[in-house]
PDB file of C-alpha atoms in Angstrom:
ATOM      1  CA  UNK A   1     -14.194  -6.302  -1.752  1.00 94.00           C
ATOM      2  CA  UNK A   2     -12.458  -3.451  -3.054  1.00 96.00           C
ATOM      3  CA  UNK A   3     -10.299  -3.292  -6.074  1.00 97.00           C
ATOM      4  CA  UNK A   4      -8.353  -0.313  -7.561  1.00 95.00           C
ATOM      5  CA  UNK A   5      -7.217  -0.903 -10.525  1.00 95.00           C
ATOM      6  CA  UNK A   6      -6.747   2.818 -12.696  1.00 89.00           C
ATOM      7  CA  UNK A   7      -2.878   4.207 -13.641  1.00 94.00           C
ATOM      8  CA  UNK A   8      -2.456   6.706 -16.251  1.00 96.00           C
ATOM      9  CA  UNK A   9       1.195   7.499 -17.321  1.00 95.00           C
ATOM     10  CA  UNK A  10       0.652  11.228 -19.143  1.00 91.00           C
ATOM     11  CA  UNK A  11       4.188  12.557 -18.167  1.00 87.00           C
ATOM     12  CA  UNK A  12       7.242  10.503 -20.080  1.00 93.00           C
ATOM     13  CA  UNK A  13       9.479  13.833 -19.782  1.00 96.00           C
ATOM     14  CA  UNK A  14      12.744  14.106 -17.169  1.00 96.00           C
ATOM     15  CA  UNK A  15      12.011  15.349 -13.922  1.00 96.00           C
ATOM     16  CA  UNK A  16      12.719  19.748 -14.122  1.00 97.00           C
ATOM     17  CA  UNK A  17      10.238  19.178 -16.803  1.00 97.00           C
ATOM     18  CA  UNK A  18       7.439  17.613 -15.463  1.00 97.00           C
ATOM     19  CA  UNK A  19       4.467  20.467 -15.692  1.00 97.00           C
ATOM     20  CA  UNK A  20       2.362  20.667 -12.650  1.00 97.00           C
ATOM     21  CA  UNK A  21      -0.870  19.325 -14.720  1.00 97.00           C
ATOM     22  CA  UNK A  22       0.646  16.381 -15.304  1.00 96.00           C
ATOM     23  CA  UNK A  23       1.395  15.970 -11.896  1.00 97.00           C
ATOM     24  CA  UNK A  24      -1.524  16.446 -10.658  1.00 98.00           C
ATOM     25  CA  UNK A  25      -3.849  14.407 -12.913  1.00 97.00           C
ATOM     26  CA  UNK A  26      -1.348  11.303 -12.099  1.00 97.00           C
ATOM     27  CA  UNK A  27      -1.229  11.807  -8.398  1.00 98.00           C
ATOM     28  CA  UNK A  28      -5.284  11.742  -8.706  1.00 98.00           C
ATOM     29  CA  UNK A  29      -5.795   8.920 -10.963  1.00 98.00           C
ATOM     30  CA  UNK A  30      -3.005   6.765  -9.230  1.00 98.00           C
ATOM     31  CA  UNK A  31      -2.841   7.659  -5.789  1.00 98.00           C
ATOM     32  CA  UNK A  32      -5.598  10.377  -4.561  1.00 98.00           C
ATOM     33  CA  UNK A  33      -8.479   9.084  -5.895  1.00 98.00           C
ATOM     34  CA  UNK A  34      -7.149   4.717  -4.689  1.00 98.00           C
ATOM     35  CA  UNK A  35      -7.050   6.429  -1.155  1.00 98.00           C
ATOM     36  CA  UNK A  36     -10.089   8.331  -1.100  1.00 98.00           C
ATOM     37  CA  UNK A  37     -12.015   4.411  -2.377  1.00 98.00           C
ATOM     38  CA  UNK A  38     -10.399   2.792   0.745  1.00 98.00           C
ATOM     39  CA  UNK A  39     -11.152   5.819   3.348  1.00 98.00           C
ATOM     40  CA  UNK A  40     -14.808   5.346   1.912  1.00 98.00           C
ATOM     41  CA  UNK A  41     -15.094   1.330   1.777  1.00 97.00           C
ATOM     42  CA  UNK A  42     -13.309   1.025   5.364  1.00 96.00           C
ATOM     43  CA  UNK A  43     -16.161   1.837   7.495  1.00 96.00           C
ATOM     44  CA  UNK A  44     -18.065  -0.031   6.080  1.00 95.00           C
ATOM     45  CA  UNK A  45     -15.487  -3.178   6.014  1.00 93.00           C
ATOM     46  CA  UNK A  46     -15.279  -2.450   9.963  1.00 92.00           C
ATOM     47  CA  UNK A  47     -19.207  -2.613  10.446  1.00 92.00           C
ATOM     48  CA  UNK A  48     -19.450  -5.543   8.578  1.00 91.00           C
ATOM     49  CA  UNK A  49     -15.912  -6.841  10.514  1.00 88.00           C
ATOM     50  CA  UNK A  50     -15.003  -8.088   7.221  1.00 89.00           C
ATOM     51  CA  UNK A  51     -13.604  -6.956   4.066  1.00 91.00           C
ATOM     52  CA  UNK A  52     -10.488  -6.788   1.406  1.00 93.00           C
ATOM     53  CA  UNK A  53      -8.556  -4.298  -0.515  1.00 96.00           C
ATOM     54  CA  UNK A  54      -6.968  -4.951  -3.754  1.00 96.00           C
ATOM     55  CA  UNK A  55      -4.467  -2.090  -4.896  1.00 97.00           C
ATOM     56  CA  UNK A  56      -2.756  -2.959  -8.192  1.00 96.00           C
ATOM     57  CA  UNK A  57       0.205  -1.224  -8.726  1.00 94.00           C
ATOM     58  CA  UNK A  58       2.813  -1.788 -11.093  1.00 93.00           C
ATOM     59  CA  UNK A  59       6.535  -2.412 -11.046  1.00 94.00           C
ATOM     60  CA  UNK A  60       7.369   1.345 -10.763  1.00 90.00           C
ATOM     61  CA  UNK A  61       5.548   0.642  -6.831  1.00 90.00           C
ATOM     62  CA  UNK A  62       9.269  -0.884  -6.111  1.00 92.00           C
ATOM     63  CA  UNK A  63      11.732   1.035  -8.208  1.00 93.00           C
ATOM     64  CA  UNK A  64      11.927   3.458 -10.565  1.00 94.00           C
ATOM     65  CA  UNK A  65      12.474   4.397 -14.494  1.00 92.00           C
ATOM     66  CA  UNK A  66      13.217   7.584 -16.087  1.00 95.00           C
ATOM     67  CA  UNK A  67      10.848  10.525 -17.858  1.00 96.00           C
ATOM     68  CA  UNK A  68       8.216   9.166 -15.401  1.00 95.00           C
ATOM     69  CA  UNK A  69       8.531  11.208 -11.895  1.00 97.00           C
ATOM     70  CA  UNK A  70       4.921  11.281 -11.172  1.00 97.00           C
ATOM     71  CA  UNK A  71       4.060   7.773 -12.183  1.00 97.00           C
ATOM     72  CA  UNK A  72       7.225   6.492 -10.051  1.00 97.00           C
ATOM     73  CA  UNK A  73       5.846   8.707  -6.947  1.00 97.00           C
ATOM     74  CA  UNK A  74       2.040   7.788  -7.336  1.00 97.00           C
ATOM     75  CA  UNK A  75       2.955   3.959  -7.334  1.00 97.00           C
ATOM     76  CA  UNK A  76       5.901   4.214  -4.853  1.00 97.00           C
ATOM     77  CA  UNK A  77       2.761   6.231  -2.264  1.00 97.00           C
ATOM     78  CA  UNK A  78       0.386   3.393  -3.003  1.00 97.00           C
ATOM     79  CA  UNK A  79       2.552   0.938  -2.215  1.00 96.00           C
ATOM     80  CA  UNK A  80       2.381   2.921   1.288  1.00 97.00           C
ATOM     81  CA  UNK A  81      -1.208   3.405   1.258  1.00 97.00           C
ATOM     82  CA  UNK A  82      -1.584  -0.649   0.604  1.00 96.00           C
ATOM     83  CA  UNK A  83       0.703  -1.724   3.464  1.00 96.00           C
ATOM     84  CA  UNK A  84      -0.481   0.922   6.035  1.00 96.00           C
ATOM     85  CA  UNK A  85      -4.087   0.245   5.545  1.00 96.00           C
ATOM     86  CA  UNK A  86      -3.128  -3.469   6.188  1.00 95.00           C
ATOM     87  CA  UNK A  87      -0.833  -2.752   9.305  1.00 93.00           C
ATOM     88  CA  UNK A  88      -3.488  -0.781  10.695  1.00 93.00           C
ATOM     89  CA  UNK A  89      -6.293  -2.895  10.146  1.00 92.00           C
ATOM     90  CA  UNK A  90      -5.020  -6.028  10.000  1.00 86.00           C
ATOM     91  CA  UNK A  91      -3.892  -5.593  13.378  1.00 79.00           C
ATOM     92  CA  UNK A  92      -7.660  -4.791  14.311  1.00 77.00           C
ATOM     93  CA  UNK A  93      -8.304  -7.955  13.071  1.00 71.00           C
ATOM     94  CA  UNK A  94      -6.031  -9.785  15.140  1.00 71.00           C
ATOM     95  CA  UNK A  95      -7.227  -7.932  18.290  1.00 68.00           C
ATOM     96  CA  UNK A  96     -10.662  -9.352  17.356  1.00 67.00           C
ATOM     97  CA  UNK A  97     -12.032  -5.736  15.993  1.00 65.00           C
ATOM     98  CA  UNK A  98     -12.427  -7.395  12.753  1.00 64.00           C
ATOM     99  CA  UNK A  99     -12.616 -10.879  11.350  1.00 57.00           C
ATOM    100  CA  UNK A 100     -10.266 -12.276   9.451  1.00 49.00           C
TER     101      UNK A 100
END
């Protein structure tokens, strides 16, 4: 079982202002570093034909608030890392690839 659980919100500033370090150490807290956990953990889930992935998110994975561009975009792209991993792979489960 896997379960990623970081966020960091280090950017509360409107959007032309947003500094690219800020940027980028939110994108790899809250979305690069999640995907890079599950890319590593899925092999071995399909070996084993059996495993889970927890992503917590946050609100901000479904809409949006102001002074917070790169938090909005790092939950809004795990919220498509979470249901792609389990459209992919859950339909290798149903096929019988994996168990359920």
């Amino acid at each position: 079982i896997v379960i990623n659980n970081a966020g960091i919100n280090i950017t509360r500033v409107i959007s032309h202002e947003v500094e690219k370090k800020g940027w980028d150490e939110t994108l790899l807290v809250n979305l690069t570093i999640p995907f890079l956990i599950c890319k590593g953990a899925l092999p071995y889930m399909m070996k084993k034909k059996w495993g889970r992935i927890i992503n917590i998110s946050s609100i901000y994975g479904i809409r949006s608030e102001e002074d917070c561009l790169p938090y909005n975009v790092s939950k809004h792209g795990l919220k498509a890392l979470t249901t792609t991993i389990a459209k992919e792979y859950g339909k290798m489960a149903r096929l019988g690839v994996l168990k359920r």
